[in-house]
Coordinates of C-alpha atoms and ligand atoms in Angstrom, one line a residue:
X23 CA 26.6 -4.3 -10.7
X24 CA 27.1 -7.8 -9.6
X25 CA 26.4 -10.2 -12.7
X26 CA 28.8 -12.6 -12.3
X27 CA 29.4 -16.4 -13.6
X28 CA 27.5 -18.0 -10.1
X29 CA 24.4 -16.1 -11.6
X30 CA 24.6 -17.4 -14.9
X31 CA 25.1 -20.7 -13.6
X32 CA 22.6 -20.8 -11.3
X33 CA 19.7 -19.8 -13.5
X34 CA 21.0 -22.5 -16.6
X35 CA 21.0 -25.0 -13.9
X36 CA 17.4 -23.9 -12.8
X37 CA 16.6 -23.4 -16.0
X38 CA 17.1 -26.8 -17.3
X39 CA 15.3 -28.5 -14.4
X40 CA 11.7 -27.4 -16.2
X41 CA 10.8 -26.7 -19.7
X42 CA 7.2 -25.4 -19.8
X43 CA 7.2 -22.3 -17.4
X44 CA 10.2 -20.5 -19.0
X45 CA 10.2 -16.1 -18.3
X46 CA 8.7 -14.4 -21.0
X47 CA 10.2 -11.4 -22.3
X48 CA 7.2 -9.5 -20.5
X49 CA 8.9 -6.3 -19.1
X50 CA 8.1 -3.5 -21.0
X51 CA 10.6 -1.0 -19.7
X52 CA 9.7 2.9 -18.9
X53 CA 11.6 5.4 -19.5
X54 CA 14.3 4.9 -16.7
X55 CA 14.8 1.5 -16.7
X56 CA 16.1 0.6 -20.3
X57 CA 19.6 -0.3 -19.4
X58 CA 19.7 -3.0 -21.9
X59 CA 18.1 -2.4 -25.0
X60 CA 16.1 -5.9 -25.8
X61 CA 16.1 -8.8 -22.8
X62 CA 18.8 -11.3 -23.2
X63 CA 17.9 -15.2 -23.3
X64 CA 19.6 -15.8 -19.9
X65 CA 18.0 -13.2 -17.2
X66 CA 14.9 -13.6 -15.7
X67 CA 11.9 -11.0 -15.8
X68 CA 8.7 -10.3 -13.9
X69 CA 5.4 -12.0 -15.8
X70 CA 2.3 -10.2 -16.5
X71 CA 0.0 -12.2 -14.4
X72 CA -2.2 -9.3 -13.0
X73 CA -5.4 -9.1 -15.1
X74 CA -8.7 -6.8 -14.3
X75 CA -10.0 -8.6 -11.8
X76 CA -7.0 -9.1 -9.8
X77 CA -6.0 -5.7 -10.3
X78 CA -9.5 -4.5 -8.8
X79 CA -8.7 -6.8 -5.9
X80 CA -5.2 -5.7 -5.4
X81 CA -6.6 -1.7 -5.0
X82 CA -10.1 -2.4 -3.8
X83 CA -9.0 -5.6 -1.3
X84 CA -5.7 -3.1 0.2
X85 CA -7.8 0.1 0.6
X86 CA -10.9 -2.1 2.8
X87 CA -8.5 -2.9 6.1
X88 CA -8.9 -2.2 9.1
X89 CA -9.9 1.6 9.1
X90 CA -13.8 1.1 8.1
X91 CA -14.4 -1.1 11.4
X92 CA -13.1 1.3 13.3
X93 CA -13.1 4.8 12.2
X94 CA -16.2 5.6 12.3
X95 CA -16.8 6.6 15.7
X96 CA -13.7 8.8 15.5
X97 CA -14.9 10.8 12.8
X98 CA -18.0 11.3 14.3
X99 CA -16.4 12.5 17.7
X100 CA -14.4 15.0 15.9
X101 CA -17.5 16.5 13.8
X102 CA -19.9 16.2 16.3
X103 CA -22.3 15.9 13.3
X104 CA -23.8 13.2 11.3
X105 CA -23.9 14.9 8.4
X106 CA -20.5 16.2 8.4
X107 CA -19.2 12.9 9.1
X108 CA -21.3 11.6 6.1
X109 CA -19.2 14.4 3.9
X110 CA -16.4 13.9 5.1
X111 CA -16.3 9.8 4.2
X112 CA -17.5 11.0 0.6
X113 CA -14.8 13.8 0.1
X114 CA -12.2 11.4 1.3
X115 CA -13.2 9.1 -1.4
X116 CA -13.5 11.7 -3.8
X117 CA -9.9 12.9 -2.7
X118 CA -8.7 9.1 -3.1
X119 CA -10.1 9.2 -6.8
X120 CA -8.9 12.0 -8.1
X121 CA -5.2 11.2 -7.0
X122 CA -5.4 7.5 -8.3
X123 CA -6.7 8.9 -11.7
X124 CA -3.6 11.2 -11.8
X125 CA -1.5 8.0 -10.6
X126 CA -3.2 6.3 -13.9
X127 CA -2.1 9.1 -16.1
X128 CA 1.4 8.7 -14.5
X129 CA 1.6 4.8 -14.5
X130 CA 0.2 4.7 -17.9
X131 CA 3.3 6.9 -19.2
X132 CA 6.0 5.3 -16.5
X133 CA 4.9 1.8 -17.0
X134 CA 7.7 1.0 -14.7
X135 CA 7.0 -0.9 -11.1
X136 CA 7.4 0.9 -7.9
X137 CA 4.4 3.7 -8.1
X138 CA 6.3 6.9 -6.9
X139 CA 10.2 5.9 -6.9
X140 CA 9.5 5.4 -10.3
X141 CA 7.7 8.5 -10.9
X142 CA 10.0 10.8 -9.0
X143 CA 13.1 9.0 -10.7
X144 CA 11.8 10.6 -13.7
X145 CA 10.3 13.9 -12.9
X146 CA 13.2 14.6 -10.6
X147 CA 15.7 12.1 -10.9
X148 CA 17.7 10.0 -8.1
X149 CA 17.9 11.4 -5.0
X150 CA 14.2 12.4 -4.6
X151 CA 13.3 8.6 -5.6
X152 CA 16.2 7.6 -3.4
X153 CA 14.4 9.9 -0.4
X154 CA 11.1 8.1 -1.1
X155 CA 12.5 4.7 -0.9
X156 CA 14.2 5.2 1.4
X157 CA 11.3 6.2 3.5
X158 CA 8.7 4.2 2.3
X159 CA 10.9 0.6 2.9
X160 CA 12.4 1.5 5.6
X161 CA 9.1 2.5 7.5
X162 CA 5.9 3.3 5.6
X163 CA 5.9 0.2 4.4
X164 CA 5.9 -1.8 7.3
X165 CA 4.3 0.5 9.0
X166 CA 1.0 0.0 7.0
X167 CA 1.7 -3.9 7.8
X168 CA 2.5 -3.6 11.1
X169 CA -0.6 -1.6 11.8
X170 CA -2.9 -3.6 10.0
X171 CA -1.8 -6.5 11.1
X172 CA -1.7 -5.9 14.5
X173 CA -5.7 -4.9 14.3
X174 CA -5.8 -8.8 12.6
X175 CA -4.2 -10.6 15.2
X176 CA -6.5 -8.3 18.3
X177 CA -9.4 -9.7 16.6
X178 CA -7.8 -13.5 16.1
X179 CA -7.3 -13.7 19.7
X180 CA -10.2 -11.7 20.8
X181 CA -12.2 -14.4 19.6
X182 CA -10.5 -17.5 21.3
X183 CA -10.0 -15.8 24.7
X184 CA -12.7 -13.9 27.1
X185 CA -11.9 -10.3 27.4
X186 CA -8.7 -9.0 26.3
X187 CA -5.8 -10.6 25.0
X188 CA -2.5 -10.8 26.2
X189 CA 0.1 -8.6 24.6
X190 CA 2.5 -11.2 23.9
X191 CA -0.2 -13.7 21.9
X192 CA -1.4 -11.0 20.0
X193 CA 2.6 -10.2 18.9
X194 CA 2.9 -14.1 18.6
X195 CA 0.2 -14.1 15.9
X196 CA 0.7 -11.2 14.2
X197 CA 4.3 -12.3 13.6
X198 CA 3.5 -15.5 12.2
X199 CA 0.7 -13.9 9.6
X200 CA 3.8 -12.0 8.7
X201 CA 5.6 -15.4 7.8
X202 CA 2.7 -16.8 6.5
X203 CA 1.9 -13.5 3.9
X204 CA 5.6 -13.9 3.4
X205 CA 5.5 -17.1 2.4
X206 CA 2.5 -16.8 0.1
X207 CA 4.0 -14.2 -2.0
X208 CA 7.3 -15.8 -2.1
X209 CA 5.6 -19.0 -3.7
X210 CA 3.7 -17.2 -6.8
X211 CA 2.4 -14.6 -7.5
X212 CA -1.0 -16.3 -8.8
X213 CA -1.5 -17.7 -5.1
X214 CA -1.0 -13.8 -4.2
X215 CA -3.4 -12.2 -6.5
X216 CA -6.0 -15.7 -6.1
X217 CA -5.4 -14.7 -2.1
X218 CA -5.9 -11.1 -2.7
X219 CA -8.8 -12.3 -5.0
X220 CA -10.8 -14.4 -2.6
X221 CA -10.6 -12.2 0.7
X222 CA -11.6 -9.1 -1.2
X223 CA -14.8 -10.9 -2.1
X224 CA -15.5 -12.3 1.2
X225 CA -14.8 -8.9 2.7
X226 CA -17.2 -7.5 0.3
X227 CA -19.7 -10.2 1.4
X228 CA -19.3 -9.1 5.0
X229 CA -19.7 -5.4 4.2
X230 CA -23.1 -6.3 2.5
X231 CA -24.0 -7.9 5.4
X232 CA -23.7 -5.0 7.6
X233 CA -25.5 -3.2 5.4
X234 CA -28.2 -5.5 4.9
X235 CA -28.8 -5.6 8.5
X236 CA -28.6 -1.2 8.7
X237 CA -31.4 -1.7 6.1
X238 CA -33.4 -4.6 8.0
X239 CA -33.2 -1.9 10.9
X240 CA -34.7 1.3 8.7
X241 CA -37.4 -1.0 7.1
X242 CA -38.4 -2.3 10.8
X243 CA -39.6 1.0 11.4
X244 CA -37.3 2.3 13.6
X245 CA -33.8 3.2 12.8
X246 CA -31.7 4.2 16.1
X247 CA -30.4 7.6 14.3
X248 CA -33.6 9.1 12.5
X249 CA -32.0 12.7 12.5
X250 CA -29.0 12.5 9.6
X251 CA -29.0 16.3 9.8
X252 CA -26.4 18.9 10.5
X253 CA -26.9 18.7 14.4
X254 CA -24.6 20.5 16.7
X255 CA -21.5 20.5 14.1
X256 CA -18.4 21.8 15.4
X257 CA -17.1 25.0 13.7
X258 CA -13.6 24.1 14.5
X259 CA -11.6 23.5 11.3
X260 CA -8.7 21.7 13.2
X261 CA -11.1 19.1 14.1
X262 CA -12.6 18.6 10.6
X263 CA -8.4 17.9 9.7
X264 CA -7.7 15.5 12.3
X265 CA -11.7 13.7 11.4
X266 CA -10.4 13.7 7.4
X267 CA -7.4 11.9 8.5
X268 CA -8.9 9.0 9.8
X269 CA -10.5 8.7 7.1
X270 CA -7.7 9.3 4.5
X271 CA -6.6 5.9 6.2
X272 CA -9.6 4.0 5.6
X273 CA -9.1 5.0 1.7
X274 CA -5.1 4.6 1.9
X275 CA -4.2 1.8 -0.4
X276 CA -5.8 3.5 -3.5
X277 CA -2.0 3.8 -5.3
X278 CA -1.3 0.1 -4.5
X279 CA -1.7 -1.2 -8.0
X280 CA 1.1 1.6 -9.5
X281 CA 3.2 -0.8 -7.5
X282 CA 3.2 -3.8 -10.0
X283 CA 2.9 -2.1 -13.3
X284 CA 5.3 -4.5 -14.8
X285 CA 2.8 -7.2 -13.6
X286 CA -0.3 -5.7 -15.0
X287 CA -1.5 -7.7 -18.3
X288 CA -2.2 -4.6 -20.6
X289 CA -1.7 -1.9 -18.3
X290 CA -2.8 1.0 -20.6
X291 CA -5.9 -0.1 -20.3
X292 CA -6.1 -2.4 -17.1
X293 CA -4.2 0.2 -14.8
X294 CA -6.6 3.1 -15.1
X295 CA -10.3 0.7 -15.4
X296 CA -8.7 -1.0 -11.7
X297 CA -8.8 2.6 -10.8
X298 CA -11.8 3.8 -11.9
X299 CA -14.2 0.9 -10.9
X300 CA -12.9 -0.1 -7.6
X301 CA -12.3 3.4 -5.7
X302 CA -15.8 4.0 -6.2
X303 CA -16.7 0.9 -5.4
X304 CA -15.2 1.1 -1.8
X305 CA -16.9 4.7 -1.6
X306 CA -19.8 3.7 -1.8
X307 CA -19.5 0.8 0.5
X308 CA -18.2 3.4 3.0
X309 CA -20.9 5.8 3.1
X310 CA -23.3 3.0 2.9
X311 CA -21.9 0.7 5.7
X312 CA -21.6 4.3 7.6
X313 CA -25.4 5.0 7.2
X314 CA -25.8 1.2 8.4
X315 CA -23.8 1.8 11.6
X316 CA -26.0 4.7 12.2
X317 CA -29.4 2.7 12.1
X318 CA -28.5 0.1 14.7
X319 CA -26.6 2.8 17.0
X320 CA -27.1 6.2 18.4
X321 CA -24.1 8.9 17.2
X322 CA -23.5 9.0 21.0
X323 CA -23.8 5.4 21.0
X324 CA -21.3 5.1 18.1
X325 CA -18.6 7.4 19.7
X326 CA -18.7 5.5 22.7
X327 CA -18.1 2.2 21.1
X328 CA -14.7 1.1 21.2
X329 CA -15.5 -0.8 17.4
X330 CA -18.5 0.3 15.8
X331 CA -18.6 -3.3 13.7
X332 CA -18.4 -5.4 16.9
X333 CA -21.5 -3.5 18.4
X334 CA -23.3 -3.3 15.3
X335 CA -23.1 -7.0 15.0
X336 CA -23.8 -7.6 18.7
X337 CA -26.9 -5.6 18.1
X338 CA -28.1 -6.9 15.4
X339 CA -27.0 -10.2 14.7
X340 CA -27.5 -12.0 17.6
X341 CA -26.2 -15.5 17.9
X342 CA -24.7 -14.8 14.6
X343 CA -22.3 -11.9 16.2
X344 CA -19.3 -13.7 15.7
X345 CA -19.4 -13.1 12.0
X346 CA -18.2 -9.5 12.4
X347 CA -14.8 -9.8 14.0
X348 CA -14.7 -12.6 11.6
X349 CA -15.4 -10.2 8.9
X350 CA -12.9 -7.7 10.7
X351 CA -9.7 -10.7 10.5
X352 CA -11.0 -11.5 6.4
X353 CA -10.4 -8.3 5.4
X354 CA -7.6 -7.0 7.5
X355 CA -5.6 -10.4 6.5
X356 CA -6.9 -9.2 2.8
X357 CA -5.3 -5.5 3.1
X358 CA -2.0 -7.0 4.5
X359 CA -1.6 -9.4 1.7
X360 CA -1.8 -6.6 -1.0
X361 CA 0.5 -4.1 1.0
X362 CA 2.9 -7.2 1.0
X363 CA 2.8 -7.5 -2.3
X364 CA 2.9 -3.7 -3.2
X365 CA 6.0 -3.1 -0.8
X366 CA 7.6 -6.7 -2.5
X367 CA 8.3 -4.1 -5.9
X368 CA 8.9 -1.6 -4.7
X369 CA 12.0 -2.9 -3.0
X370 CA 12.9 -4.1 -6.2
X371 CA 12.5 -1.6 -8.9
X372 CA 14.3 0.7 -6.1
X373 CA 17.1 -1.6 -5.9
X374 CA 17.3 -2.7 -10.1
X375 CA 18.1 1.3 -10.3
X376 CA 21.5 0.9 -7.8
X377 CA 19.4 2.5 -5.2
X378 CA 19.6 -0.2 -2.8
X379 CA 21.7 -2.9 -2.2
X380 CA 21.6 -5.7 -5.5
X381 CA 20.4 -8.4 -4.2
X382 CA 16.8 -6.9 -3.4
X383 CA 16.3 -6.7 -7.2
X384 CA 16.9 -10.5 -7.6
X385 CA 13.8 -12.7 -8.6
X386 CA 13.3 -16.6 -8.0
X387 CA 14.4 -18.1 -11.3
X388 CA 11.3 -20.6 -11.5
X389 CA 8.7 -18.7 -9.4
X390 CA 9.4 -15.3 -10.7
X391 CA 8.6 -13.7 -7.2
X392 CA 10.9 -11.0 -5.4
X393 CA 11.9 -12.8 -3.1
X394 CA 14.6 -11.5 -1.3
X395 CA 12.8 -7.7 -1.4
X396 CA 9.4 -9.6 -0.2
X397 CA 11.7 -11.2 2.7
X398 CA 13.7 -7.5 3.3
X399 CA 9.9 -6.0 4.3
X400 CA 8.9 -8.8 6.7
X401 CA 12.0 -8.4 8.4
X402 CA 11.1 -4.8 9.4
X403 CA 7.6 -5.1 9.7
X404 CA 7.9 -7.8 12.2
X405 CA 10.9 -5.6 13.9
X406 CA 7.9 -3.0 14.2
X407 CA 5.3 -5.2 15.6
X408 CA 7.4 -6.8 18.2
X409 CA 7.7 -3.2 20.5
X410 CA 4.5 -1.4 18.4
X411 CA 2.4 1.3 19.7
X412 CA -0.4 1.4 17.1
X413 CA -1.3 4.7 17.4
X414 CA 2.3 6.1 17.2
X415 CA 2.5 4.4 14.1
X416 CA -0.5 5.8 13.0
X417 CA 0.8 9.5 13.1
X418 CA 3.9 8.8 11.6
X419 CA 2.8 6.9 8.5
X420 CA -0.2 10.0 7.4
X421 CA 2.1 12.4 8.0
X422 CA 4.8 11.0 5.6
X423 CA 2.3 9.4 3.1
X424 CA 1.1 13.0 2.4
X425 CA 4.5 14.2 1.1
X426 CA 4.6 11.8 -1.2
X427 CA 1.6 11.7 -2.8
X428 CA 1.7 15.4 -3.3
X429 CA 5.3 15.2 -4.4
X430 CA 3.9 12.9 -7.2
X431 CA 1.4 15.1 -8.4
X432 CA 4.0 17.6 -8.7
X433 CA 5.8 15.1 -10.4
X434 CA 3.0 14.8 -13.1
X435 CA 2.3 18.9 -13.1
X436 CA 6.2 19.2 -14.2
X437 CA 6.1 16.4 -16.4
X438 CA 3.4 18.2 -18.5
X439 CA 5.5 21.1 -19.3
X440 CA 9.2 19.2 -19.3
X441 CA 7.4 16.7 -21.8
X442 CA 4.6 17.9 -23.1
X443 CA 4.6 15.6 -26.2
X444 CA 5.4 12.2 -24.2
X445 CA 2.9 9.7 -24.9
X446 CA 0.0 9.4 -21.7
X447 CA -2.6 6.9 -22.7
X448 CA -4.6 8.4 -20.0
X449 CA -4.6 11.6 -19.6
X450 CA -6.2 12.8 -16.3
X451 CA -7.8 16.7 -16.5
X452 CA -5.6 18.8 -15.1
X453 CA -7.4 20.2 -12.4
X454 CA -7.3 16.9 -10.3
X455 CA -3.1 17.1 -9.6
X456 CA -3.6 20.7 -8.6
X457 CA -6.3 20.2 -5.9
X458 CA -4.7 16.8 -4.7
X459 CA -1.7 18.5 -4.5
X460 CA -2.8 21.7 -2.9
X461 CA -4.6 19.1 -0.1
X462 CA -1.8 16.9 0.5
X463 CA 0.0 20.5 1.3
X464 CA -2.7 21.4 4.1
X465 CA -2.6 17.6 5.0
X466 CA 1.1 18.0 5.5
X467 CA 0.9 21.3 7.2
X468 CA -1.7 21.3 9.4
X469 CA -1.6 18.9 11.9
X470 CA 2.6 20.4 12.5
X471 CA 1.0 23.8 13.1
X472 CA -1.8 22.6 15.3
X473 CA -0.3 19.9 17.5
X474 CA 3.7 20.2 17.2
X475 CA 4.9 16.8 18.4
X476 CA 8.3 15.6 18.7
X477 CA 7.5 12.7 16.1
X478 CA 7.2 15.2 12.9
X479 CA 11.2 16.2 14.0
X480 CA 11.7 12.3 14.4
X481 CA 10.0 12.0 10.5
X482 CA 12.1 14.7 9.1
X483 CA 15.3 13.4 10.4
X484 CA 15.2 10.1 9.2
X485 CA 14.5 11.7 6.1
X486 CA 17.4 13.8 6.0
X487 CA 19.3 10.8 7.3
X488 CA 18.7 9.4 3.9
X489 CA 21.2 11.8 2.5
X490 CA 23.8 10.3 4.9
X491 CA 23.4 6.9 2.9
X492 CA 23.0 8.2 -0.3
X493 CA 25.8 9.9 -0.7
X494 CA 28.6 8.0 -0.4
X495 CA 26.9 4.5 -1.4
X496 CA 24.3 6.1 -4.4
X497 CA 26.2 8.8 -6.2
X498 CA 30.0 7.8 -5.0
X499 CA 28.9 4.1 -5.6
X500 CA 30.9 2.9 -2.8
X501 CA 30.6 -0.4 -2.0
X502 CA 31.3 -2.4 0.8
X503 CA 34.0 -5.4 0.6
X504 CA 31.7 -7.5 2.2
X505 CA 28.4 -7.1 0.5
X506 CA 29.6 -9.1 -2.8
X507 CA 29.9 -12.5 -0.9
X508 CA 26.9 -12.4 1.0
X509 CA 24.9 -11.3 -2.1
X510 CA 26.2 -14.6 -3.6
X511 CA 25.3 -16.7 -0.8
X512 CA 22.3 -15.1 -0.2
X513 CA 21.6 -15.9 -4.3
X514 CA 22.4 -19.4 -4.1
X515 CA 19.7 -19.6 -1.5
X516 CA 17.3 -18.0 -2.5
X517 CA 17.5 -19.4 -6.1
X518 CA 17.4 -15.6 -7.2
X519 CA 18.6 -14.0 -10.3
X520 CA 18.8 -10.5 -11.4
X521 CA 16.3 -9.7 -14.1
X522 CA 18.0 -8.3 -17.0
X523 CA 22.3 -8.3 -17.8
X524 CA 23.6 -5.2 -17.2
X525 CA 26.1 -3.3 -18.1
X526 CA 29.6 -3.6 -15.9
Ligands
LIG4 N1 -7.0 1.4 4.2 C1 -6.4 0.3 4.9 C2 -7.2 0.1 6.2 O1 -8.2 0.6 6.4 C3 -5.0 0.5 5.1 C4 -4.1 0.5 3.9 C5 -2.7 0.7 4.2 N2 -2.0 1.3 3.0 C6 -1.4 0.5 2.1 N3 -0.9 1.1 1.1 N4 -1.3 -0.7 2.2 O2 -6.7 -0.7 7.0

């Protein structure tokens, strides 16, 4: 471990250029990451600075993106049935519940940062933590970003430019929301969370709007879908997978608070009532803004509709349409910040364990932000954007996701009987690991059996690739000549520091 004299000096120096903002000794360590039994004077330490309300925003403003503007039609084209559709958006909320209750139970036990690295470090130790990292930096991650962000910038410059916009402006913008994202949550993490704060309220707003106007429509007399009923549903079970998948997506962002635990002001408490009011919260606002879409357009009308949101408020908005894709860049701009901030630790609580490279574990010594882990993801997200397919993207990232959150309700199941007596300040009933994980199995499964594409190989290779790395630079410890110097110099500019002394 690198904790050498340039670090002391640099954060004395830093140190002594302000008095009133000095580090608390705010890290309440898990299990794992008690290397050093009480926090010396001279490191530097995540703050608590993530009460309820930001951490409501942080799950409620990631899980409203893109998906809810758009989805819709797709799930109705698969189901070929209102009502099935309607199910289908309120099991997919109930699915996201019941695994971010059994994420509170394990985040309330592990109060460590980094959501399932952490977990898995302690349910199965390092190299299935190692795995997920190095999956979930490497790509999921910035794959999440690259998506959503990519559905931001179509709408930015959908509304500047008549018809559609040219590849290379929408790249353009999307990489520079990167920098600026990038840039907020390297300054602090209260301009983060206040961010994260303000555009999941205003994407609220916009999602009462829609529904307002679905109502307006009903009350008028004559709603365009009158018949919510079973209609011509498919019986093909394939198709009801591939439907709950897109909406798994709208929900995905439901673990994003496990991310920060060291953050979270109280987290005992905080972690699992972010949980438990916001999922429901965006549940609700599903179904209802679902039921809205349906009383302004025709199923048929829906499928057909390349986004639901953009016909909906050309319907029934008039002059006011422009608030939609409006709406649409609020809250997709919203989802990215949180996913930046989410990926920001877990790049470094991956990398405080050895798992990665040192310096992604430094933080700024005055702004207490991960900097140089915050900087590591918009490097590869914006590598992703620059040649992105969307939809490719798409396929990976569910398919992946799913692994791991079943892996970390298996984590939880086995926790139970290896430490049955451990303290769990929530305790989740038992039955919600067992169905989550016996879905995210099927989730996993299914779509390899029914549509084998080359993509699920690609997935499980660069999995298996992780091994390659891990063993000679994770358990050999190998390090290369090289990677000292640069983590000094890339210290020295950053102003970074690593958060507790360790060991030699
Ligand atoms: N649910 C979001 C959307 O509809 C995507 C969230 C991506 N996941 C994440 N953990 N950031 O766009």
């Amino acid at each position: 471990k690198v904790n050498n004299n340039a670090t002391r000096r640099c954060i004395q120096q830093c140190r002594s250029n302000e008095t009133s903002d000095r580090p608390e000794n705010g890290l309440s360590n898990g299990h794992y990451v008690a290397r050093s039994g009480s926090i010396p004077a001279d490191t530097v330490n995540l703050k608590r600075r993530v009460g309820l309300l930001s951490g409501v925003a942080l799950i409620v403003g990631t899980m409203i993106g893109s998906g809810i503007f758009v989805s819709p039609s797709e799930l109705l084209k698969q189901t070929d049935s209102v009502a099935v559709s309607l199910i289908i958006w309120a099991l997919a909320g109930g699915l996201a519940m019941l695994g971010a209750l059994a994420y509170a139970e394990l985040g309330t036990m592990n109060t460590s940062s980094g959501a399932e690295y952490a977990y898995f470090m302690d349910a199965f130790g390092s190299l299935p933590a190692f795995l997920f990292s190095w999956v979930s930096t490497l790509v999921l991650k910035p794959s999440q970003l690259a998506i959503i962000i990519l559905t931001f910038a179509q709408y930015t410059c959908g509304a500047f430019m008549v018809g559609e916009a040219p590849t290379l402006a929408v790249k353009l913008v999307a990489t520079a929301t990167i920098m600026l994202l990038l840039f907020i949550n390297c300054y602090s993490v209260n301009l983060a969370t206040g961010v994260q704060n303000v555009f999941t309220a205003a994407k609220l707003v916009a999602i009462a709007i829609v529904c307002v106007g679905g109502l307006y429509k009903f009350i008028e007399g004559n709603p365009a879908t009158s018949d919510m009923g079973f209609g011509n549903a498919k019986q093909n079970y394939g198709k009801i997978a591939t439907a709950f998948y897109s909406g798994l997506w709208a929900y995905d962002g439901w673990n994003n608070l496990n991310y920060a635990t060291e953050e979270i002001k109280n987290p005992d408490k905080n972690l699992p009532r972010s949980i438990m009011l916001g999922i429901p919260l965006v549940t609700v606002c599903y179904v209802f803004i679902n039921i809205a879409y349906l009383f302004v357009m025709t199923p048929d009308e829906m499928i057909a509709s390349e986004a639901v949101a953009v016909t909906f408020g050309q319907r029934v908005l008039g002059s006011y349409a422009w608030i939609i894709p409006l709406s649409v860049a609020i809250s997709t701009f919203g989802a990215a910040n949180g996913t930046v901030f989410a990926a920001g630790r877990l790049g470094f609580a991956t990398s405080r364990e050895g798992h990665f490279s040192d310096i992604l574990s430094y933080i700024h010594v005055r702004r207490f932000t991960p900097i140089p882990a915050l900087v590591f993801h918009a490097v590869i997200a914006i590598a992703m954007v620059i040649p992105g397919n969307i939809d490719s993207l798409i396929n990976f990232f569910s398919f992946t996701a799913w692994i791991f959150y079943g892996g970390a309700m298996a984590a939880l199941l086995w926790q139970r009987h290896t430490k049955p007596n451990f303290p769990r300040p929530y305790r989740v009933p038992t039955i919600a690991p067992i169905l989550v994980l016996i879905i995210s199995i099927y989730l996993v499964i299914a779509p390899i059996v029914e549509n084998p594409e080359l993509e699920y190989l690609y997935a499980s290779l660069f999995i298996a690739a992780g091994l390659v790395f891990y063993i000679p630079f994770v358990h050999y410890q190998k390090s290369i000549g090289l990677m000292e110097p640069i983590t000094i110099f890339l210290q020295k500019w950053f102003e970074v520091a690593p958060t507790e002394v360790m060991e030699e």
